[in-house]
Amino acid sequence: MIRDAEGLPELESVLQEWGGSFDAIHAAAAFTKAAKLAGRRPADVRALLARLAPLWDALEPGWTMQGMANVLWAAGKVGCADDRLWSGTLAAYLEHVAAEEHGQHLTNAVYGLSAVAAGNKGAVPGVPRQELEAAVAALVERLWILATSPDGVQSHHTSNALYGCARLRLNPGDAQVSGLLQALARPAMLGRAKPQELANVLWAASELQLRCGWQPAVREAAWRQLLGEAGLERVADKGDPQGAANAALALARLATAEPPAIDRELATEGVQRLLEGAVGQQLGGWDAQNVANVMWVCARLGLRGQGFLQCAADAAPGWLPGAVAPNLNQAAWACAMLRFEHPQLLAALVARARQLLAPGESRRRLTQSNAAGLVSTVGWAVAVLDQAQLAEGARGLVVASGAQRLGAKLHPAHGERLWVLHAWLLRRGLLDGRGLAGALSAAQLAACEAAVRSDPAVPLPGGE
């Protein structure tokens, strides 16, 4: 009956007619079916789950490991906010987690926790953060044990678990994360991994190191397996733009972290493999975020000769109209750092920035600080690349951003770049010979100069 329901009305009829005779297996199946029927409209099914929750609670003596894991998965998928359901089901599952033999059940639980937290400001209803951390650590610990056993687990179990931990901003344990990555690198498991799974694993590893304090201890041989023909090459040739971009971003992060998780040369080889693959050679289907991320990666790793920036410039009419401020920042920064002189692309970046600053919905989405960051980075790139024909456009961005209204709140990093633009305008004698005077106050200009002189790492135009 439950399995045959083709829509929520049918499932509601089954619950109304037969719910009184449900056992725990039926109740868990109803949760799972409801979540699957919800599709992209989870709000439609929350009322149904609210009626199922007390029924499930009353059947606790009959809960199975599979049933509990499936209820956690379903509740997370639709964003169920029932405190008792979350705390009770999770606690009961953890009581027996040491005996769990199915990787799918463990990853279903991790998914549910990460999914509900993503829509609830990082919190799981009814589960304090400290308890959540202990719970996820126990789930991943058990998955690690299974993954390193002779039978192992499926590649998507490892991928989904690490991805869920990254979404939760939670490091389940240094040894556990490293162990899962090394287990995935074994030929038997790696050979069955899908491109998206590999991309998600790399992204998750970089997130866990960057934001969650993971200290990697993965053998170099395992990294070489993951980034070689059996692993990364499939992302490059059979994946999608987001997977390729996320994998490249992950490699750059892992190689430039302190301490680095992988050798910089190995990361560079991996990114080159991604850019030379079928996915990286066809930017027509790439969106602004993916293009900008890979431009940032090229600059971060110093990849000047790979041609990606030229491909990005050629494809700009397709992705640039959808670019938002962070995308423009990354693209402009990459062009400046790699000294990629492409007047048409830089002019298009200036024009798109001006569109975002124009009165309307896009401008309302920009905070004053974000606007200042946008114009300082794009203007700085104009100066570093010595694009005199864009001087008026760059100064116009500063005026349009209203940066002068920030006063002393102008961020030092923004100030550094604005001073580079100001000094370049003066040195080249462009516009009215006043640089950014008037667009910024005298006090702001003084603060900008002090910031840039105290930071020798800021690239100056013309080798200054």
Coordinates of C-alpha atoms in Angstrom, one line a residue:
M1 CA 0.0 0.0 0.0
I2 CA 2.7 2.5 1.0
R3 CA 5.0 1.5 -1.8
D4 CA 2.2 1.9 -4.4
A5 CA 1.2 5.4 -3.4
E6 CA 1.9 7.7 -6.4
G7 CA 1.3 11.0 -4.7
L8 CA 0.9 12.6 -1.3
P9 CA -3.0 12.4 -1.3
E10 CA -2.8 8.7 -1.8
L11 CA -0.2 8.3 1.0
E12 CA -2.4 10.4 3.3
S13 CA -5.4 8.1 2.5
V14 CA -3.3 5.1 3.4
L15 CA -2.2 6.7 6.6
Q16 CA -5.8 7.7 7.5
E17 CA -7.2 4.2 6.8
W18 CA -4.4 1.9 7.9
G19 CA -2.2 4.1 10.2
G20 CA -3.8 2.6 13.3
S21 CA -2.4 -0.8 12.4
F22 CA 1.1 0.3 11.4
D23 CA 4.1 -1.3 13.0
A24 CA 7.5 0.4 13.1
I25 CA 8.5 -0.9 9.7
H26 CA 5.3 0.5 8.1
A27 CA 5.9 3.9 9.8
A28 CA 9.5 4.1 8.7
A29 CA 8.4 3.2 5.1
A30 CA 5.8 5.9 5.2
F31 CA 8.4 8.5 6.3
T32 CA 10.7 7.4 3.4
K33 CA 7.9 7.4 0.8
A34 CA 6.7 10.8 1.9
A35 CA 10.2 12.3 1.6
K36 CA 10.5 10.8 -1.9
L37 CA 7.2 12.2 -3.0
A38 CA 8.0 15.6 -1.7
G39 CA 10.4 16.3 -4.6
R40 CA 11.5 19.9 -4.5
R41 CA 8.5 21.0 -2.4
P42 CA 9.3 19.6 1.0
A43 CA 6.9 22.1 2.7
D44 CA 4.0 20.1 1.2
V45 CA 4.9 17.0 3.2
R46 CA 5.8 18.4 6.6
A47 CA 2.2 18.3 7.8
L48 CA 2.1 14.6 6.9
L49 CA 5.3 14.0 8.8
A50 CA 4.0 15.9 11.8
R51 CA 1.1 13.3 12.0
L52 CA 3.5 10.4 11.4
A53 CA 6.0 11.5 14.2
P54 CA 3.9 10.6 17.2
L55 CA 2.9 7.3 15.6
W56 CA 6.6 6.5 15.0
D57 CA 7.4 7.6 18.6
A58 CA 4.8 5.2 20.1
L59 CA 6.3 2.3 18.1
E60 CA 9.8 2.6 19.6
P61 CA 10.2 -0.9 20.9
G62 CA 10.0 -2.2 17.3
W63 CA 12.4 0.3 15.7
T64 CA 15.0 -1.3 13.4
M65 CA 18.4 0.1 12.5
Q66 CA 17.3 0.5 8.9
G67 CA 14.0 2.1 10.0
M68 CA 15.8 4.6 12.3
A69 CA 18.3 5.5 9.6
N70 CA 15.6 6.0 7.0
V71 CA 13.5 8.2 9.3
L72 CA 16.5 10.4 10.0
W73 CA 17.1 10.6 6.2
A74 CA 13.5 11.4 5.4
A75 CA 13.2 14.0 8.2
G76 CA 16.3 15.7 7.0
K77 CA 15.3 15.7 3.4
V78 CA 12.0 17.6 4.1
G79 CA 13.4 19.8 7.0
C80 CA 11.3 18.3 9.7
A81 CA 11.6 20.4 12.9
D82 CA 10.2 17.9 15.5
D83 CA 12.7 18.0 18.4
R84 CA 11.5 14.7 19.9
L85 CA 11.8 12.9 16.6
W86 CA 15.4 13.9 16.1
S87 CA 16.6 13.5 19.6
G88 CA 14.8 10.2 20.3
T89 CA 15.6 8.5 17.0
L90 CA 19.2 9.6 16.9
A91 CA 19.8 8.5 20.5
A92 CA 18.2 5.1 19.9
Y93 CA 20.2 4.5 16.7
L94 CA 23.5 5.4 18.5
E95 CA 22.8 2.9 21.2
H96 CA 23.3 0.1 18.6
V97 CA 25.6 1.8 16.1
A98 CA 28.6 -0.4 17.1
A99 CA 26.7 -3.3 15.6
E100 CA 25.7 -1.5 12.4
E101 CA 26.8 -3.5 9.3
H102 CA 25.4 -1.4 6.6
G103 CA 27.2 1.7 5.3
Q104 CA 24.1 3.0 3.6
H105 CA 22.3 3.2 7.0
L106 CA 25.2 5.2 8.5
T107 CA 25.3 7.7 5.6
N108 CA 21.6 8.1 5.6
A109 CA 21.8 9.2 9.2
V110 CA 24.7 11.7 8.4
Y111 CA 22.7 13.0 5.4
G112 CA 19.6 13.6 7.4
L113 CA 21.5 15.5 10.1
S114 CA 23.4 17.7 7.6
A115 CA 20.3 18.4 5.5
V116 CA 18.1 19.6 8.4
A117 CA 21.0 21.6 9.8
A118 CA 21.5 23.3 6.4
G119 CA 18.0 24.8 6.6
N120 CA 18.2 25.5 10.3
K121 CA 21.2 27.8 10.7
G122 CA 23.5 24.8 11.3
A123 CA 21.5 23.3 14.1
V124 CA 19.6 19.9 14.4
P125 CA 16.3 20.3 16.3
G126 CA 16.5 18.8 19.8
V127 CA 20.2 17.9 19.5
P128 CA 22.7 20.3 21.2
R129 CA 25.9 21.0 19.1
Q130 CA 28.1 19.0 21.5
E131 CA 25.8 16.0 21.2
L132 CA 25.7 16.4 17.5
E133 CA 29.4 16.4 17.2
A134 CA 29.6 13.2 19.3
A135 CA 26.9 11.6 17.2
V136 CA 28.5 12.3 13.9
A137 CA 31.9 11.2 15.2
A138 CA 30.3 7.8 16.2
L139 CA 28.6 7.4 12.8
V140 CA 31.8 8.1 10.9
E141 CA 33.9 6.0 13.2
R142 CA 31.7 3.0 12.4
L143 CA 31.7 3.7 8.7
W144 CA 35.6 3.9 8.9
I145 CA 35.7 0.5 10.5
L146 CA 33.5 -0.9 7.8
A147 CA 35.4 0.8 5.0
T148 CA 38.7 -0.7 6.2
S149 CA 37.3 -4.2 6.5
P150 CA 37.9 -6.8 3.7
D151 CA 34.4 -6.2 2.4
G152 CA 34.6 -2.4 2.6
V153 CA 31.7 -0.1 1.7
Q154 CA 30.5 1.6 -1.4
S155 CA 32.2 4.6 -2.8
H156 CA 29.1 6.7 -2.4
H157 CA 29.0 5.9 1.3
T158 CA 32.3 7.5 1.8
S159 CA 31.5 10.4 -0.4
N160 CA 28.1 11.2 1.2
A161 CA 29.5 10.9 4.7
L162 CA 32.4 13.3 4.2
Y163 CA 30.2 15.7 2.2
G164 CA 27.7 15.7 5.1
C165 CA 30.4 16.4 7.6
A166 CA 31.6 19.3 5.5
R167 CA 28.1 20.7 5.3
L168 CA 27.8 20.5 9.1
R169 CA 31.2 22.2 9.5
L170 CA 32.2 19.3 11.7
N171 CA 35.4 17.3 11.8
P172 CA 34.5 13.7 12.9
G173 CA 38.1 12.9 13.6
D174 CA 41.5 13.3 11.9
A175 CA 42.2 9.6 11.7
Q176 CA 38.7 8.8 10.5
V177 CA 38.7 11.3 7.6
S178 CA 42.2 10.3 6.5
G179 CA 41.2 6.6 6.8
L180 CA 38.1 7.0 4.7
L181 CA 40.1 8.8 2.0
Q182 CA 42.7 6.0 2.0
A183 CA 40.0 3.4 1.8
L184 CA 38.4 5.1 -1.2
A185 CA 41.8 5.1 -2.9
R186 CA 41.9 1.3 -3.0
P187 CA 41.4 0.1 -6.6
A188 CA 38.4 -2.0 -5.9
M189 CA 36.4 1.0 -4.5
L190 CA 37.9 3.7 -6.6
G191 CA 37.1 1.8 -9.8
R192 CA 33.4 2.0 -9.0
A193 CA 33.3 5.6 -7.9
K194 CA 31.3 8.0 -10.0
P195 CA 32.8 11.4 -11.1
Q196 CA 30.5 13.4 -8.8
E197 CA 31.4 11.2 -5.8
L198 CA 35.1 11.9 -6.4
A199 CA 34.6 15.6 -6.8
N200 CA 32.5 15.7 -3.6
V201 CA 35.1 13.8 -1.6
L202 CA 37.9 16.3 -2.7
W203 CA 35.7 19.3 -2.0
A204 CA 34.7 17.9 1.4
A205 CA 38.3 17.2 2.4
S206 CA 39.3 20.8 1.5
E207 CA 36.4 22.2 3.5
L208 CA 37.2 20.0 6.5
Q209 CA 40.8 21.2 6.5
L210 CA 40.0 24.9 5.8
R211 CA 37.1 25.3 8.2
C212 CA 37.0 22.4 10.6
G213 CA 40.6 21.9 11.7
W214 CA 41.2 18.5 10.0
Q215 CA 44.9 17.5 10.2
P216 CA 45.5 15.2 7.2
A217 CA 47.5 12.1 7.4
V218 CA 46.8 10.6 4.0
R219 CA 49.6 8.7 2.4
E220 CA 51.0 10.2 -0.8
A221 CA 50.3 7.0 -2.7
A222 CA 46.6 7.3 -1.8
W223 CA 46.5 10.9 -3.1
R224 CA 48.2 9.8 -6.3
Q225 CA 45.5 7.1 -6.8
L226 CA 42.7 9.6 -6.2
L227 CA 44.2 12.2 -8.5
G228 CA 45.3 9.8 -11.2
E229 CA 43.7 8.0 -14.2
A230 CA 41.4 5.9 -12.0
G231 CA 40.1 8.9 -10.1
L232 CA 40.4 12.5 -11.2
E233 CA 40.6 11.8 -14.9
R234 CA 37.1 10.5 -14.9
V235 CA 35.9 13.8 -13.3
A236 CA 37.8 15.6 -16.1
D237 CA 36.3 13.5 -19.0
K238 CA 32.9 12.3 -17.7
G239 CA 31.9 14.7 -14.9
D240 CA 30.1 18.0 -15.1
P241 CA 31.3 21.6 -14.8
Q242 CA 30.5 21.9 -11.1
G243 CA 32.3 18.7 -10.3
A244 CA 35.4 19.8 -12.3
A245 CA 35.4 23.2 -10.7
N246 CA 34.9 21.9 -7.2
A247 CA 37.7 19.4 -7.6
A248 CA 40.1 22.1 -8.9
L249 CA 39.1 24.4 -6.1
A250 CA 39.7 21.6 -3.6
L251 CA 43.2 20.8 -5.0
A252 CA 44.2 24.4 -4.8
R253 CA 43.0 24.7 -1.2
L254 CA 44.6 21.4 -0.1
A255 CA 48.0 22.4 -1.7
T256 CA 48.1 26.0 -0.3
A257 CA 46.8 25.3 3.2
E258 CA 49.0 25.4 6.3
P259 CA 50.2 22.8 6.5
P260 CA 49.5 21.6 3.0
A261 CA 47.6 18.3 2.7
I262 CA 49.1 17.5 -0.8
D263 CA 52.2 18.5 -2.6
R264 CA 51.8 21.6 -4.8
E265 CA 53.2 19.9 -7.8
L266 CA 50.7 17.1 -7.4
A267 CA 47.8 19.6 -7.1
T268 CA 49.0 21.4 -10.2
E269 CA 49.2 18.2 -12.2
G270 CA 45.6 17.4 -11.0
V271 CA 44.3 20.8 -12.1
Q272 CA 46.0 20.5 -15.4
R273 CA 44.4 17.1 -15.9
L274 CA 41.0 18.7 -15.2
L275 CA 41.5 21.6 -17.6
E276 CA 42.7 19.3 -20.4
G277 CA 39.7 17.0 -20.1
A278 CA 36.6 17.0 -22.1
V279 CA 34.6 19.0 -19.5
G280 CA 37.3 21.7 -19.1
Q281 CA 37.5 22.2 -22.9
Q282 CA 33.8 23.1 -23.3
L283 CA 32.9 26.2 -21.3
G284 CA 29.6 26.7 -23.0
G285 CA 27.7 25.0 -20.2
W286 CA 29.7 26.5 -17.3
D287 CA 28.1 29.1 -15.0
A288 CA 29.8 32.2 -13.5
Q289 CA 30.7 30.6 -10.2
N290 CA 32.4 27.6 -11.8
V291 CA 34.4 29.7 -14.2
A292 CA 35.4 32.2 -11.6
N293 CA 36.5 29.5 -9.2
V294 CA 38.8 27.9 -11.7
M295 CA 40.2 31.3 -12.7
W296 CA 41.0 31.8 -9.0
V297 CA 42.6 28.3 -8.9
C298 CA 44.8 29.1 -11.9
A299 CA 46.0 32.3 -10.2
R300 CA 46.5 30.6 -6.8
L301 CA 48.7 27.9 -8.3
G302 CA 50.4 30.1 -10.8
L303 CA 49.0 28.3 -13.9
R304 CA 49.8 30.9 -16.6
G305 CA 50.2 28.6 -19.6
Q306 CA 47.1 26.4 -19.5
G307 CA 44.8 28.7 -21.6
F308 CA 41.9 28.5 -19.2
L309 CA 41.7 32.3 -18.8
Q310 CA 41.6 32.7 -22.6
C311 CA 38.8 30.2 -22.9
A312 CA 37.0 32.0 -20.1
A313 CA 37.4 35.3 -21.9
D314 CA 36.1 33.7 -25.2
A315 CA 33.1 32.2 -23.4
A316 CA 32.3 35.4 -21.3
P317 CA 29.1 36.3 -23.2
G318 CA 27.7 33.0 -21.8
W319 CA 28.6 33.2 -18.2
L320 CA 29.3 36.8 -17.3
P321 CA 25.7 38.0 -17.4
G322 CA 25.0 35.8 -14.4
A323 CA 28.0 36.8 -12.4
V324 CA 27.6 38.2 -8.9
A325 CA 30.1 40.2 -6.9
P326 CA 32.2 37.3 -5.6
N327 CA 32.5 35.9 -9.1
L328 CA 33.7 39.3 -10.4
N329 CA 36.2 39.6 -7.6
Q330 CA 37.7 36.2 -8.3
A331 CA 37.9 36.8 -12.1
A332 CA 39.5 40.2 -11.7
W333 CA 41.9 39.1 -9.1
A334 CA 43.0 36.1 -11.3
C335 CA 43.6 38.4 -14.3
A336 CA 45.7 40.7 -12.3
M337 CA 47.7 38.1 -10.5
L338 CA 48.5 36.2 -13.7
R339 CA 49.0 39.5 -15.7
F340 CA 46.4 38.3 -18.1
E341 CA 45.8 41.3 -20.4
H342 CA 42.5 40.9 -22.1
P343 CA 41.0 44.4 -22.6
Q344 CA 37.6 43.0 -23.7
L345 CA 37.2 40.7 -20.7
L346 CA 38.3 43.4 -18.2
A347 CA 35.9 45.9 -19.8
A348 CA 33.1 43.4 -19.5
L349 CA 34.0 42.9 -15.8
V350 CA 33.8 46.6 -15.2
A351 CA 30.5 46.8 -17.1
R352 CA 29.0 43.9 -15.1
A353 CA 30.2 45.5 -11.8
R354 CA 28.5 48.7 -12.8
Q355 CA 25.2 46.8 -13.4
L356 CA 25.4 45.3 -10.0
L357 CA 25.9 48.7 -8.4
A358 CA 23.0 50.3 -10.3
P359 CA 19.8 51.0 -8.3
G360 CA 17.6 48.0 -8.1
E361 CA 17.4 44.4 -6.8
S362 CA 21.1 43.6 -7.4
R363 CA 22.2 46.7 -5.6
R364 CA 20.0 46.0 -2.6
R365 CA 21.6 42.5 -2.2
L366 CA 25.1 44.1 -1.9
T367 CA 26.2 45.3 1.6
Q368 CA 28.2 48.6 1.6
S369 CA 31.3 46.6 2.5
N370 CA 30.7 44.1 -0.3
A371 CA 30.3 46.9 -2.8
A372 CA 33.5 48.4 -1.6
G373 CA 35.2 45.1 -2.0
L374 CA 33.9 44.7 -5.5
V375 CA 35.0 48.1 -6.8
S376 CA 38.4 47.9 -5.1
T377 CA 39.2 44.5 -6.7
V378 CA 38.0 45.3 -10.2
G379 CA 39.6 48.8 -10.1
W380 CA 42.8 47.4 -8.7
A381 CA 42.9 44.9 -11.6
V382 CA 42.5 47.7 -14.1
A383 CA 45.5 49.5 -12.5
V384 CA 47.7 46.4 -12.3
L385 CA 47.1 45.6 -15.9
D386 CA 47.5 49.2 -16.9
Q387 CA 44.3 49.4 -18.8
A388 CA 44.1 53.2 -19.3
Q389 CA 41.0 53.0 -21.5
L390 CA 39.1 51.7 -18.5
A391 CA 40.3 54.5 -16.1
E392 CA 37.0 56.4 -16.2
G393 CA 35.0 53.2 -15.7
A394 CA 37.1 52.1 -12.7
R395 CA 36.7 55.5 -11.0
G396 CA 33.0 55.5 -11.8
L397 CA 32.7 52.2 -9.9
V398 CA 34.1 53.8 -6.8
V399 CA 31.7 56.7 -7.0
A400 CA 28.8 54.4 -7.7
S401 CA 29.6 52.2 -4.7
G402 CA 29.2 55.0 -2.2
A403 CA 32.5 54.0 -0.6
Q404 CA 32.9 57.5 0.8
R405 CA 30.0 56.9 3.1
L406 CA 31.9 54.1 4.8
G407 CA 34.3 56.6 6.4
A408 CA 36.7 54.9 8.8
K409 CA 34.9 51.6 8.2
L410 CA 36.7 51.0 4.9
H411 CA 38.3 47.6 5.2
P412 CA 42.1 47.7 5.1
A413 CA 42.2 45.1 2.3
H414 CA 39.9 47.3 0.2
G415 CA 41.9 50.3 1.1
E416 CA 45.1 48.7 -0.2
R417 CA 43.6 48.1 -3.6
L418 CA 41.9 51.4 -3.9
W419 CA 45.3 53.1 -3.2
V420 CA 46.9 51.2 -6.0
L421 CA 44.1 52.4 -8.3
H422 CA 44.5 56.0 -7.0
A423 CA 48.3 56.0 -7.4
W424 CA 48.1 54.6 -10.9
L425 CA 45.6 57.2 -12.0
L426 CA 47.9 60.0 -10.7
R427 CA 51.1 58.5 -12.2
R428 CA 49.5 58.0 -15.6
G429 CA 48.0 61.5 -15.5
L430 CA 44.5 60.1 -16.3
L431 CA 41.2 61.8 -16.0
D432 CA 41.4 65.1 -14.1
G433 CA 44.7 64.3 -12.4
R434 CA 43.1 63.9 -9.0
G435 CA 43.0 60.1 -8.9
L436 CA 40.2 59.0 -6.4
A437 CA 40.1 62.4 -4.6
G438 CA 36.4 63.3 -4.4
A439 CA 35.3 59.7 -4.8
L440 CA 37.0 59.0 -1.4
S441 CA 37.6 61.5 1.4
A442 CA 41.1 62.8 2.2
A443 CA 41.1 60.8 5.4
Q444 CA 40.2 57.6 3.5
L445 CA 43.0 58.1 1.0
A446 CA 45.5 58.6 3.8
A447 CA 44.3 55.4 5.4
C448 CA 44.5 53.6 2.1
E449 CA 48.1 54.8 1.6
A450 CA 49.1 53.7 5.1
A451 CA 47.6 50.2 4.5
V452 CA 49.4 49.6 1.2
R453 CA 52.8 50.8 2.4
S454 CA 52.5 48.4 5.4
D455 CA 51.8 45.4 3.1
P456 CA 54.6 44.7 0.6
A457 CA 52.6 41.7 -0.8
V458 CA 50.2 44.0 -2.6
P459 CA 51.1 44.0 -6.3
L460 CA 51.6 47.5 -7.6
P461 CA 51.1 48.6 -11.2
G462 CA 54.2 49.0 -13.3
G463 CA 56.4 47.2 -10.7
E464 CA 56.1 50.1 -8.1

